[in-house]
mmCIF file of C-alpha atoms in Angstrom:
data_model
loop_
_atom_site.group_PDB
_atom_site.id
_atom_site.type_symbol
_atom_site.label_atom_id
_atom_site.label_comp_id
_atom_site.label_asym_id
_atom_site.label_seq_id
_atom_site.Cartn_x
_atom_site.Cartn_y
_atom_site.Cartn_z
ATOM 1 C CA UNK L 1 0.305 -0.083 0.243
ATOM 2 C CA UNK L 2 1.473 2.910 -0.760
ATOM 3 C CA UNK L 3 1.452 6.113 0.911
ATOM 4 C CA UNK L 4 -0.556 7.589 -0.317
ATOM 5 C CA UNK L 5 -3.719 4.872 -0.859
ATOM 6 C CA UNK L 6 -2.582 4.454 2.813
ATOM 7 C CA UNK L 7 -3.489 8.265 3.137
ATOM 8 C CA UNK L 8 -7.399 8.095 0.667
ATOM 9 C CA UNK L 9 -8.415 4.718 2.686
ATOM 10 C CA UNK L 10 -7.144 4.511 6.821
ATOM 11 C CA UNK L 11 -7.285 7.702 7.659
ATOM 12 C CA UNK L 12 -10.317 8.034 7.336
ATOM 13 C CA UNK L 13 -10.286 5.965 10.029
ATOM 14 C CA UNK L 14 -9.097 8.034 12.423
ATOM 15 C CA UNK L 15 -12.509 9.569 14.400
ATOM 16 C CA UNK L 16 -14.120 5.542 14.836
ATOM 17 C CA UNK L 17 -10.995 4.615 15.795
ATOM 18 C CA UNK L 18 -11.192 8.127 18.359
ATOM 19 C CA UNK L 19 -14.376 7.016 19.640
ATOM 20 C CA UNK L 20 -13.517 2.901 20.270
ATOM 21 C CA UNK L 21 -10.167 4.665 21.791
ATOM 22 C CA UNK L 22 -11.875 7.617 24.412
ATOM 23 C CA UNK L 23 -14.417 4.502 25.234
ATOM 24 C CA UNK L 24 -10.870 2.749 26.363
ATOM 25 C CA UNK L 25 -9.294 5.006 27.913
ATOM 26 C CA UNK L 26 -12.482 7.483 29.062
ATOM 27 C CA UNK L 27 -9.732 10.176 28.343
ATOM 28 C CA UNK L 28 -9.768 12.387 24.685
ATOM 29 C CA UNK L 29 -6.639 13.548 25.497
ATOM 30 C CA UNK L 30 -5.431 10.008 26.213
ATOM 31 C CA UNK L 31 -7.607 9.214 22.984
ATOM 32 C CA UNK L 32 -5.596 11.316 20.425
ATOM 33 C CA UNK L 33 -2.274 10.340 21.195
ATOM 34 C CA UNK L 34 -3.408 6.610 21.157
ATOM 35 C CA UNK L 35 -4.796 7.547 17.812
ATOM 36 C CA UNK L 36 -1.340 8.913 16.554
ATOM 37 C CA UNK L 37 0.899 5.712 17.628
ATOM 38 C CA UNK L 38 -1.885 3.399 16.057
ATOM 39 C CA UNK L 39 -1.351 4.721 13.015
ATOM 40 C CA UNK L 40 2.364 5.081 12.947
ATOM 41 C CA UNK L 41 1.847 1.132 13.440
ATOM 42 C CA UNK L 42 -0.016 0.827 10.862
ATOM 43 C CA UNK L 43 2.243 2.819 8.881
ATOM 44 C CA UNK L 44 5.332 0.553 9.546
ATOM 45 C CA UNK L 45 3.374 -2.969 8.564
ATOM 46 C CA UNK L 46 2.096 -0.933 5.308
ATOM 47 C CA UNK L 47 2.940 -3.278 3.563
ATOM 48 C CA UNK L 48 1.356 -6.236 4.603
ATOM 49 C CA UNK L 49 -2.082 -3.802 4.628
ATOM 50 C CA UNK L 50 -3.686 -4.796 1.634
ATOM 51 C CA UNK L 51 -4.014 -8.520 2.774
ATOM 52 C CA UNK L 52 -6.306 -7.680 4.580
ATOM 53 C CA UNK L 53 -9.934 -8.002 3.850
ATOM 54 C CA UNK L 54 -11.314 -5.253 6.003
ATOM 55 C CA UNK L 55 -8.956 -3.254 7.237
ATOM 56 C CA UNK L 56 -10.823 -1.527 9.377
ATOM 57 C CA UNK L 57 -11.688 -4.675 11.111
ATOM 58 C CA UNK L 58 -7.808 -4.576 11.900
ATOM 59 C CA UNK L 59 -7.589 -1.236 12.204
ATOM 60 C CA UNK L 60 -10.470 -0.713 15.587
ATOM 61 C CA UNK L 61 -8.599 -4.373 16.545
ATOM 62 C CA UNK L 62 -4.721 -2.597 16.857
ATOM 63 C CA UNK L 63 -6.546 0.097 18.456
ATOM 64 C CA UNK L 64 -8.364 -1.942 21.158
ATOM 65 C CA UNK L 65 -4.802 -3.680 22.189
ATOM 66 C CA UNK L 66 -3.204 -0.351 21.931
ATOM 67 C CA UNK L 67 -5.230 1.370 24.490
ATOM 68 C CA UNK L 68 -6.506 -1.713 26.674
ATOM 69 C CA UNK L 69 -2.324 -2.260 26.437
ATOM 70 C CA UNK L 70 -2.145 1.072 27.814
ATOM 71 C CA UNK L 71 -4.723 0.697 30.279
ATOM 72 C CA UNK L 72 -3.001 -2.181 31.844
ATOM 73 C CA UNK L 73 0.819 -0.570 32.041
ATOM 74 C CA UNK L 74 -0.328 3.350 33.306
ATOM 75 C CA UNK L 75 -2.393 0.903 35.887
ATOM 76 C CA UNK L 76 -5.064 4.308 34.800
ATOM 77 C CA UNK L 77 -8.193 4.762 37.529
ATOM 78 C CA UNK L 78 -11.300 4.138 36.604
ATOM 79 C CA UNK L 79 -11.415 8.068 35.056
ATOM 80 C CA UNK L 80 -14.578 9.616 33.608
ATOM 81 C CA UNK L 81 -15.124 11.248 30.567
ATOM 82 C CA UNK L 82 -16.955 14.032 32.106
ATOM 83 C CA UNK L 83 -16.994 15.894 35.669
ATOM 84 C CA UNK L 84 -16.453 12.570 38.341
ATOM 85 C CA UNK L 85 -18.831 14.614 40.851
ATOM 86 C CA UNK L 86 -20.784 17.149 39.200
ATOM 87 C CA UNK L 87 -24.424 15.514 40.715
ATOM 88 C CA UNK L 88 -26.848 14.856 38.341
ATOM 89 C CA UNK L 89 -28.894 18.493 38.804
ATOM 90 C CA UNK L 90 -32.988 17.936 38.544
ATOM 91 C CA UNK L 91 -34.261 20.926 39.122
ATOM 92 C CA UNK L 92 -33.703 21.964 35.392
ATOM 93 C CA UNK L 93 -36.877 23.566 33.211
ATOM 94 C CA UNK L 94 -37.519 22.282 30.410
ATOM 95 C CA UNK L 95 -37.338 18.825 28.825
ATOM 96 C CA UNK L 96 -34.650 19.500 27.050
ATOM 97 C CA UNK L 97 -32.289 20.123 29.976
ATOM 98 C CA UNK L 98 -33.494 16.920 31.550
ATOM 99 C CA UNK L 99 -32.698 14.591 28.857
ATOM 100 C CA UNK L 100 -29.140 16.603 28.403
ATOM 101 C CA UNK L 101 -28.894 15.505 31.790
ATOM 102 C CA UNK L 102 -30.009 11.625 31.618
ATOM 103 C CA UNK L 103 -27.479 11.752 28.661
ATOM 104 C CA UNK L 104 -24.763 12.792 31.148
ATOM 105 C CA UNK L 105 -26.330 9.672 33.351
ATOM 106 C CA UNK L 106 -25.533 7.461 30.954
ATOM 107 C CA UNK L 107 -22.250 8.914 29.825
ATOM 108 C CA UNK L 108 -20.822 7.990 33.721
ATOM 109 C CA UNK L 109 -22.836 4.861 33.137
ATOM 110 C CA UNK L 110 -21.080 3.692 30.511
ATOM 111 C CA UNK L 111 -17.900 4.686 31.736
ATOM 112 C CA UNK L 112 -18.244 2.585 35.115
ATOM 113 C CA UNK L 113 -18.900 -1.231 32.997
ATOM 114 C CA UNK L 114 -16.575 -3.721 32.618
ATOM 115 C CA UNK L 115 -14.453 -3.267 29.901
ATOM 116 C CA UNK L 116 -15.571 -5.794 27.475
ATOM 117 C CA UNK L 117 -19.575 -4.869 27.955
ATOM 118 C CA UNK L 118 -18.878 -1.093 27.293
ATOM 119 C CA UNK L 119 -16.841 -2.250 24.379
ATOM 120 C CA UNK L 120 -19.436 -4.419 22.639
ATOM 121 C CA UNK L 121 -21.786 -1.617 24.012
ATOM 122 C CA UNK L 122 -19.954 0.389 22.010
ATOM 123 C CA UNK L 123 -18.901 -1.463 19.299
ATOM 124 C CA UNK L 124 -22.518 -2.350 18.625
ATOM 125 C CA UNK L 125 -24.857 0.303 19.953
ATOM 126 C CA UNK L 126 -22.661 3.495 18.660
ATOM 127 C CA UNK L 127 -20.421 1.965 15.325
ATOM 128 C CA UNK L 128 -24.127 -0.522 14.649
ATOM 129 C CA UNK L 129 -21.339 -3.257 13.422
ATOM 130 C CA UNK L 130 -22.704 -6.459 12.509
ATOM 131 C CA UNK L 131 -21.788 -9.346 15.042
ATOM 132 C CA UNK L 132 -19.224 -11.684 13.294
ATOM 133 C CA UNK L 133 -17.729 -7.855 13.015
ATOM 134 C CA UNK L 134 -18.081 -7.358 16.928
ATOM 135 C CA UNK L 135 -16.587 -10.916 17.238
ATOM 136 C CA UNK L 136 -13.499 -10.701 15.319
ATOM 137 C CA UNK L 137 -12.362 -7.538 16.854
ATOM 138 C CA UNK L 138 -13.241 -8.352 19.737
ATOM 139 C CA UNK L 139 -11.963 -11.389 19.136
ATOM 140 C CA UNK L 140 -14.312 -13.404 21.209
ATOM 141 C CA UNK L 141 -17.610 -16.039 20.290
ATOM 142 C CA UNK L 142 -20.688 -14.916 19.398
ATOM 143 C CA UNK L 143 -22.342 -16.128 22.802
ATOM 144 C CA UNK L 144 -19.936 -13.969 24.715
ATOM 145 C CA UNK L 145 -20.650 -10.844 22.549
ATOM 146 C CA UNK L 146 -24.230 -11.629 23.153
ATOM 147 C CA UNK L 147 -24.576 -12.137 27.062
ATOM 148 C CA UNK L 148 -21.755 -9.213 27.093
ATOM 149 C CA UNK L 149 -24.369 -6.567 25.291
ATOM 150 C CA UNK L 150 -27.486 -8.147 26.957
ATOM 151 C CA UNK L 151 -25.350 -7.610 30.218
ATOM 152 C CA UNK L 152 -24.684 -4.245 29.445
ATOM 153 C CA UNK L 153 -27.915 -2.869 28.535
ATOM 154 C CA UNK L 154 -29.678 -3.646 31.030
ATOM 155 C CA UNK L 155 -27.268 -2.491 33.437
ATOM 156 C CA UNK L 156 -28.292 1.059 32.395
ATOM 157 C CA UNK L 157 -31.300 0.267 32.410
ATOM 158 C CA UNK L 158 -31.192 -0.237 36.131
ATOM 159 C CA UNK L 159 -29.048 2.034 37.041
ATOM 160 C CA UNK L 160 -31.295 4.916 35.063
ATOM 161 C CA UNK L 161 -33.397 3.491 36.542
ATOM 162 C CA UNK L 162 -32.266 3.888 40.118
ATOM 163 C CA UNK L 163 -31.437 7.229 39.754
ATOM 164 C CA UNK L 164 -35.037 8.707 38.594
ATOM 165 C CA UNK L 165 -36.404 6.172 41.565
ATOM 166 C CA UNK L 166 -34.494 7.670 43.806
ATOM 167 C CA UNK L 167 -34.476 11.467 43.403
ATOM 168 C CA UNK L 168 -38.579 10.887 42.444
ATOM 169 C CA UNK L 169 -37.964 9.891 46.095
ATOM 170 C CA UNK L 170 -37.258 12.540 47.050
ATOM 171 C CA UNK L 171 -40.495 14.962 45.976
ATOM 172 C CA UNK G 1 -44.891 1.078 14.692
ATOM 173 C CA UNK G 2 -47.552 0.641 17.086
ATOM 174 C CA UNK G 3 -46.234 -0.046 20.902
ATOM 175 C CA UNK G 4 -47.291 -3.102 21.030
ATOM 176 C CA UNK G 5 -44.447 -4.247 17.657
ATOM 177 C CA UNK G 6 -42.022 -1.147 19.837
ATOM 178 C CA UNK G 7 -41.921 -2.791 23.252
ATOM 179 C CA UNK G 8 -42.066 -6.371 21.790
ATOM 180 C CA UNK G 9 -38.532 -5.275 19.791
ATOM 181 C CA UNK G 10 -37.634 -3.247 22.833
ATOM 182 C CA UNK G 11 -37.735 -6.638 24.919
ATOM 183 C CA UNK G 12 -35.346 -8.385 22.212
ATOM 184 C CA UNK G 13 -33.140 -4.824 22.542
ATOM 185 C CA UNK G 14 -32.155 -5.862 26.194
ATOM 186 C CA UNK G 15 -31.975 -9.684 25.492
ATOM 187 C CA UNK G 16 -29.920 -8.814 22.761
ATOM 188 C CA UNK G 17 -32.066 -9.872 19.662
ATOM 189 C CA UNK G 18 -32.342 -7.630 17.662
ATOM 190 C CA UNK G 19 -30.915 -7.179 14.721
ATOM 191 C CA UNK G 20 -29.184 -4.107 13.614
ATOM 192 C CA UNK G 21 -32.232 -2.621 11.115
ATOM 193 C CA UNK G 22 -34.431 -3.539 14.177
ATOM 194 C CA UNK G 23 -32.054 -1.323 16.161
ATOM 195 C CA UNK G 24 -32.231 1.553 13.844
ATOM 196 C CA UNK G 25 -36.645 1.566 14.157
ATOM 197 C CA UNK G 26 -36.330 1.691 17.670
ATOM 198 C CA UNK G 27 -33.932 4.447 17.570
ATOM 199 C CA UNK G 28 -36.039 6.450 15.373
ATOM 200 C CA UNK G 29 -38.574 5.953 17.302
ATOM 201 C CA UNK G 30 -37.503 6.985 20.126
ATOM 202 C CA UNK G 31 -35.894 10.131 18.679
ATOM 203 C CA UNK G 32 -38.816 11.014 16.896
ATOM 204 C CA UNK G 33 -39.946 13.251 20.678
ATOM 205 C CA UNK G 34 -43.641 10.632 20.401
ATOM 206 C CA UNK G 35 -42.942 8.960 22.864
ATOM 207 C CA UNK G 36 -45.820 7.509 25.944
ATOM 208 C CA UNK G 37 -44.494 7.985 29.474
ATOM 209 C CA UNK G 38 -44.174 4.538 30.315
ATOM 210 C CA UNK G 39 -41.767 4.470 28.028
ATOM 211 C CA UNK G 40 -39.896 7.416 28.595
ATOM 212 C CA UNK G 41 -37.407 6.488 30.173
ATOM 213 C CA UNK G 42 -35.707 4.687 27.579
ATOM 214 C CA UNK G 43 -34.770 7.339 25.459
ATOM 215 C CA UNK G 44 -31.828 9.069 26.581
ATOM 216 C CA UNK G 45 -29.899 5.744 26.140
ATOM 217 C CA UNK G 46 -30.811 6.218 22.118
ATOM 218 C CA UNK G 47 -29.381 9.966 22.696
ATOM 219 C CA UNK G 48 -27.017 8.738 24.282
ATOM 220 C CA UNK G 49 -25.441 6.490 21.443
ATOM 221 C CA UNK G 50 -27.016 9.348 18.965
ATOM 222 C CA UNK G 51 -24.880 12.155 20.099
ATOM 223 C CA UNK G 52 -21.749 9.694 20.238
ATOM 224 C CA UNK G 53 -21.845 8.996 16.779
ATOM 225 C CA UNK G 54 -21.165 11.634 15.654
ATOM 226 C CA UNK G 55 -17.410 12.731 17.732
ATOM 227 C CA UNK G 56 -14.656 13.200 15.608
ATOM 228 C CA UNK G 57 -11.202 14.150 16.523
ATOM 229 C CA UNK G 58 -9.437 17.721 16.655
ATOM 230 C CA UNK G 59 -6.545 16.650 16.106
ATOM 231 C CA UNK G 60 -4.744 17.222 12.699
ATOM 232 C CA UNK G 61 -3.948 13.400 12.407
ATOM 233 C CA UNK G 62 -2.112 13.608 8.776
ATOM 234 C CA UNK G 63 0.224 16.385 9.549
ATOM 235 C CA UNK G 64 1.269 15.054 12.676
ATOM 236 C CA UNK G 65 2.065 11.618 10.647
ATOM 237 C CA UNK G 66 2.925 12.772 7.743
ATOM 238 C CA UNK G 67 5.586 14.641 10.313
ATOM 239 C CA UNK G 68 6.454 12.227 11.846
ATOM 240 C CA UNK G 69 7.073 9.456 9.181
ATOM 241 C CA UNK G 70 10.066 11.899 6.977
ATOM 242 C CA UNK G 71 11.651 13.213 10.681
ATOM 243 C CA UNK G 72 11.375 9.506 12.122
ATOM 244 C CA UNK G 73 11.868 6.039 12.151
ATOM 245 C CA UNK G 74 10.520 5.517 8.776
ATOM 246 C CA UNK G 75 13.483 6.819 6.828
ATOM 247 C CA UNK G 76 15.395 4.372 8.784
ATOM 248 C CA UNK G 77 13.396 1.315 8.522
ATOM 249 C CA UNK G 78 13.706 1.883 4.119
ATOM 250 C CA UNK G 79 17.567 2.720 5.749
ATOM 251 C CA UNK G 80 17.680 -0.822 6.955
ATOM 252 C CA UNK G 81 16.752 -2.458 4.257
ATOM 253 C CA UNK G 82 19.140 -0.438 1.950
ATOM 254 C CA UNK G 83 21.917 -1.729 4.787
ATOM 255 C CA UNK G 84 20.835 -5.774 4.442
ATOM 256 C CA UNK G 85 21.838 -4.823 0.919
ATOM 257 C CA UNK G 86 24.899 -3.524 0.687
ATOM 258 C CA UNK G 87 25.829 -6.305 3.421
ATOM 259 C CA UNK G 88 25.337 -8.256 0.744
ATOM 260 C CA UNK G 89 26.881 -6.332 -2.092
ATOM 261 C CA UNK G 90 29.174 -5.282 -0.105
ATOM 262 C CA UNK G 91 30.310 -8.707 0.317
ATOM 263 C CA UNK G 92 30.197 -10.154 -3.296
ATOM 264 C CA UNK G 93 32.200 -7.273 -4.072
ATOM 265 C CA UNK G 94 34.338 -8.689 -1.433
ATOM 266 C CA UNK G 95 34.591 -12.352 -3.020
ATOM 267 C CA UNK G 96 34.995 -10.914 -6.518
ATOM 268 C CA UNK G 97 37.867 -9.155 -5.365
ATOM 269 C CA UNK G 98 39.192 -12.023 -3.908
ATOM 270 C CA UNK G 99 39.069 -13.795 -6.279
ATOM 271 C CA UNK G 100 41.074 -11.947 -8.666
ATOM 272 C CA UNK G 101 43.076 -11.024 -6.784
ATOM 273 C CA UNK G 102 43.724 -14.240 -6.707
ATOM 274 C CA UNK G 103 43.989 -14.872 -10.591
ATOM 275 C CA UNK G 104 46.143 -12.366 -11.341
ATOM 276 C CA UNK G 105 48.954 -13.260 -9.571
ATOM 277 C CA UNK G 106 49.341 -16.691 -10.517
ATOM 278 C CA UNK G 107 49.547 -15.012 -14.346
ATOM 279 C CA UNK G 108 51.913 -12.780 -12.611
ATOM 280 C CA UNK G 109 53.734 -15.027 -11.347
ATOM 281 C CA UNK G 110 56.877 -16.617 -13.876
ATOM 282 C CA UNK G 111 54.957 -18.277 -16.187
ATOM 283 C CA UNK G 112 57.322 -20.914 -16.994
ATOM 284 C CA UNK G 113 56.653 -22.002 -13.834
ATOM 285 C CA UNK G 114 52.869 -21.727 -14.234
ATOM 286 C CA UNK G 115 52.479 -23.025 -17.258
ATOM 287 C CA UNK G 116 54.271 -26.241 -15.955
ATOM 288 C CA UNK G 117 52.667 -26.542 -12.182
ATOM 289 C CA UNK G 118 49.148 -26.390 -14.631
ATOM 290 C CA UNK G 119 47.599 -28.713 -17.168
ATOM 291 C CA UNK G 120 45.816 -27.263 -19.419
ATOM 292 C CA UNK G 121 42.883 -29.588 -18.114
ATOM 293 C CA UNK G 122 43.237 -27.865 -14.419
ATOM 294 C CA UNK G 123 43.104 -24.278 -16.089
ATOM 295 C CA UNK G 124 40.226 -24.875 -18.005
ATOM 296 C CA UNK G 125 38.231 -25.960 -15.103
ATOM 297 C CA UNK G 126 39.353 -22.852 -12.779
ATOM 298 C CA UNK G 127 38.238 -21.251 -16.098
ATOM 299 C CA UNK G 128 34.731 -22.871 -15.512
ATOM 300 C CA UNK G 129 34.478 -22.736 -12.083
ATOM 301 C CA UNK G 130 35.020 -19.378 -11.614
ATOM 302 C CA UNK G 131 32.469 -18.452 -13.724
ATOM 303 C CA UNK G 132 30.296 -21.194 -11.690
ATOM 304 C CA UNK G 133 31.186 -18.738 -9.111
ATOM 305 C CA UNK G 134 29.721 -15.705 -10.707
ATOM 306 C CA UNK G 135 27.347 -16.637 -12.233
ATOM 307 C CA UNK G 136 25.693 -18.219 -7.986
ATOM 308 C CA UNK G 137 26.918 -14.698 -7.025
ATOM 309 C CA UNK G 138 25.340 -12.770 -9.308
ATOM 310 C CA UNK G 139 22.165 -14.786 -9.311
ATOM 311 C CA UNK G 140 22.091 -14.045 -5.987
ATOM 312 C CA UNK G 141 22.392 -10.740 -6.192
ATOM 313 C CA UNK G 142 19.315 -10.592 -7.852
ATOM 314 C CA UNK G 143 17.201 -12.020 -5.428
ATOM 315 C CA UNK G 144 18.449 -8.993 -3.218
ATOM 316 C CA UNK G 145 17.317 -6.368 -5.017
ATOM 317 C CA UNK G 146 13.783 -8.229 -5.280
ATOM 318 C CA UNK G 147 12.816 -6.196 -1.853
ATOM 319 C CA UNK G 148 14.426 -2.770 -3.898
ATOM 320 C CA UNK G 149 11.084 -2.550 -5.797
ATOM 321 C CA UNK G 150 9.159 -2.446 -2.642
ATOM 322 C CA UNK G 151 10.541 0.418 -1.760
ATOM 323 C CA UNK G 152 10.004 2.630 -4.972
ATOM 324 C CA UNK G 153 6.201 2.090 -2.998
ATOM 325 C CA UNK G 154 7.202 4.529 -0.063
ATOM 326 C CA UNK G 155 6.567 8.014 -2.145
ATOM 327 C CA UNK G 156 8.896 9.175 1.216
ATOM 328 C CA UNK G 157 11.866 11.929 0.647
ATOM 329 C CA UNK G 158 14.773 12.737 -1.053
ATOM 330 C CA UNK G 159 16.723 10.629 1.011
ATOM 331 C CA UNK G 160 15.599 6.816 -0.654
ATOM 332 C CA UNK G 161 16.490 8.277 -4.084
ATOM 333 C CA UNK G 162 19.639 8.971 -2.989
ATOM 334 C CA UNK G 163 20.186 5.649 -0.991
ATOM 335 C CA UNK G 164 18.373 3.739 -4.484
ATOM 336 C CA UNK G 165 21.283 6.086 -6.388
ATOM 337 C CA UNK G 166 24.503 5.210 -4.008
ATOM 338 C CA UNK G 167 23.332 1.349 -4.258
ATOM 339 C CA UNK G 168 23.476 2.084 -7.930
ATOM 340 C CA UNK G 169 26.975 3.472 -8.305
ATOM 341 C CA UNK G 170 27.742 -0.157 -6.831
ATOM 342 C CA UNK G 171 26.512 -1.739 -8.972
ATOM 343 C CA UNK G 172 27.880 -0.121 -11.958
ATOM 344 C CA UNK G 173 31.049 -1.242 -9.985
ATOM 345 C CA UNK G 174 30.268 -4.598 -10.109
ATOM 346 C CA UNK G 175 29.540 -4.947 -13.278
ATOM 347 C CA UNK G 176 33.209 -3.961 -14.306
ATOM 348 C CA UNK G 177 34.690 -5.893 -12.227
ATOM 349 C CA UNK G 178 32.830 -9.199 -13.574
ATOM 350 C CA UNK G 179 34.157 -7.577 -16.593
ATOM 351 C CA UNK G 180 37.891 -7.564 -15.907
ATOM 352 C CA UNK G 181 37.128 -10.792 -14.311
ATOM 353 C CA UNK G 182 35.894 -12.029 -17.428
ATOM 354 C CA UNK G 183 38.805 -10.421 -18.780
ATOM 355 C CA UNK G 184 41.251 -12.966 -17.047
ATOM 356 C CA UNK G 185 39.707 -16.075 -17.282
ATOM 357 C CA UNK G 186 40.713 -15.548 -21.100
ATOM 358 C CA UNK G 187 43.521 -14.564 -20.440
ATOM 359 C CA UNK G 188 43.686 -18.492 -19.294
ATOM 360 C CA UNK G 189 41.755 -19.783 -22.097
ATOM 361 C CA UNK G 190 44.867 -17.822 -24.339
ATOM 362 C CA UNK G 191 47.304 -19.338 -21.725
ATOM 363 C CA UNK G 192 46.519 -22.829 -21.902
ATOM 364 C CA UNK G 193 46.483 -22.659 -26.077
ATOM 365 C CA UNK G 194 50.118 -21.293 -25.946
ATOM 366 C CA UNK G 195 50.524 -24.149 -23.424
ATOM 367 C CA UNK G 196 49.199 -26.854 -25.473
ATOM 368 C CA UNK G 197 51.246 -25.018 -28.641
ATOM 369 C CA UNK G 198 55.067 -25.052 -27.100
ATOM 370 C CA UNK G 199 54.069 -28.543 -26.343
ATOM 371 C CA UNK G 200 53.954 -29.582 -29.191
#
C-alpha cells in the first residue's frame, strides 16, 4: 500500500478509532495520542495492509489492543469522561435540559461498566457493527458477545431507573 | 410501528436479540419526540448513542503522521533495507575481489612455472569454476535486489532517492569487476592454448 492509498483508505478511519480509544481510555487527550500511535503502527505495516479483508476491522483490533495495554500499564484509575463529582441536577426546567443530563448520566454509567461490556456496547450501539465484525474485533465468540451486550444494556436501564427512583423519592 | 410492536422489540433489545435494522427502528421511535410516558425512561440511552456516533477527532492526524514519517523512523526503516542489501553487495564485491586477486596473482607468477604447474585441463577447470561462482553470486545479488522493488512504493522523500542512486553506483562497480574477471579468464584460455602450442 502506497502512502497515497494509506491516506485515502486508512486515515479516514481516524474518528472511529478515536471514539473507540476514548471509550477504553475514558479520556479524550489520551485517545488522540493513542490514535497517532496506532496510525504510525499501521504505517509501519503498510505492506501487509493489502492482504487484510477488512482494513477497518484490523485497524480496530490494533487500536483496541493498544489501548487495553495502555490501560494496564499505566494502572489507569477508573476515570470518567465527564466531571465525576457533578451531581445530577434535577431542578432544570425543560425536557431538553432533563434529557441532556440523562445523556450525561448514561455517559457516566457506561464509563463504569466492565471493559468488555463497555466495548461491545460501543461497537454495536454507537458504531452499528454487525455481530460477526464485533466477534472479530473483540476476539470473542458469538454467545459471549451477546451475553455482554445484553448485560450492558440492562445495566444502563437498571442504573438509570435507580437514579430516577431515588430522585422521585425526594419529591 | 405501534406501541405493542415497539415494546416487543424493546424486550428483544435488552436480550441482545435484535438485528441492526430493528435497532434502527427503535432508535427512530425513541428520538421521534412522540414517546408515551411509560417508555420515556429509555430515551436517554438512544439519545446517548446518537450523540456519541458523531464524535470526531480534533487533532490533525495526517499532518503529524506525515511529519513523523519524514523526520523519524520511517527513513531508518527504508535505510535498514538498504543496509541489508549493502552488506550483501559488499560481501559479493569482496568475494569477486578475492577471486580477481587470486587469478591475477597466479598469472603474474613466472609464466613458465605457471605453465608447468598447471595442466591445460586444470586451467580450463579453473576458468569454468570461476564462471560458476560468478553466476551464483550474481543470481544471489538479483534475489537481494527484489526487496528494492517495494521501496519504490514508499513516496517518502529525497533521502530515499539518494540511497538508491548510491546503490546504482555500486552495481556499476560490480559490473566492471565482473568484466575484468571475464578478461582474466580469457587470459587463462589463451594461456592454455599457448601451453598446448609450445608442448607440441
